[in-house]
Amino acid sequence: MSKPLANRLDAVRLAADSASLERRFPLAGFPRLADSLVTSEGDATARLSFLGIAEGVPGCELEVAATLALRCQRCLRAVDVPVRSAGRLAFVAGDADAARAPDDVEAVTCDPRAVDLHALVEDELLLSLPLVPRHENDDCGPREVARVPDESEDSRAATRPFAGLKDLLKH
Ligand SMILES: [Zn+2]
């Protein structure tokens, strides 16, 4: 089993080596995600490809994927929602480094020699959560306790994190 510090990555060295790696994390190990999950069985998979973002600024392509058991907001039963995120990160020690990262790169302020991969993966999962998780119509149960107002983007709501935001703001 991995030790706690095993998830601290030296991004400076990994970027110099153009290293790629893959890690799996049990969903049960993410405390900030726990409130959203009906069950915390299963893993999240993280794939990283390290590269230099700018002179002296290491970074990586990070892809996170998991299937999350969320609570359907229409029938209140569990619904499995596959989530996936992909982005390019720069690990910056301070504002001077951040200023050198291009606009399309997400700057993460941290010690680039001790990057907390576990926290990064949890952040990505939290950002990937649909605001209104729901079954596709045919799979949904009969109870409609928490029905949300009708909207035309039914089928896309589960995969687009902010698709339900407009409706939530009406309440
Ligand atoms: Zn449902």
mmCIF file of C-alpha atoms and ligand atoms in Angstrom, residues 72 74-77 134-135 139-141, ligand 1:
data_model
loop_
_atom_site.group_PDB
_atom_site.id
_atom_site.type_symbol
_atom_site.label_atom_id
_atom_site.label_comp_id
_atom_site.label_asym_id
_atom_site.label_seq_id
_atom_site.Cartn_x
_atom_site.Cartn_y
_atom_site.Cartn_z
ATOM 1 C CA CYS A 72 -30.806 11.341 -8.460
ATOM 2 C CA ARG A 74 -35.859 13.298 -9.309
ATOM 3 C CA CYS A 75 -36.342 9.881 -7.660
ATOM 4 C CA LEU A 76 -33.699 10.225 -4.905
ATOM 5 C CA ARG A 77 -32.170 6.827 -5.686
ATOM 6 C CA ARG A 134 -30.451 12.527 -12.627
ATOM 7 C CA HIS A 135 -31.255 9.213 -14.264
ATOM 8 C CA ASP A 139 -34.160 4.450 -15.562
ATOM 9 C CA CYS A 140 -35.685 6.866 -13.122
ATOM 10 C CA GLY A 141 -37.865 5.578 -10.292
HETATM 11 ZN ZN ZN B 1 -33.934 8.871 -10.787
#
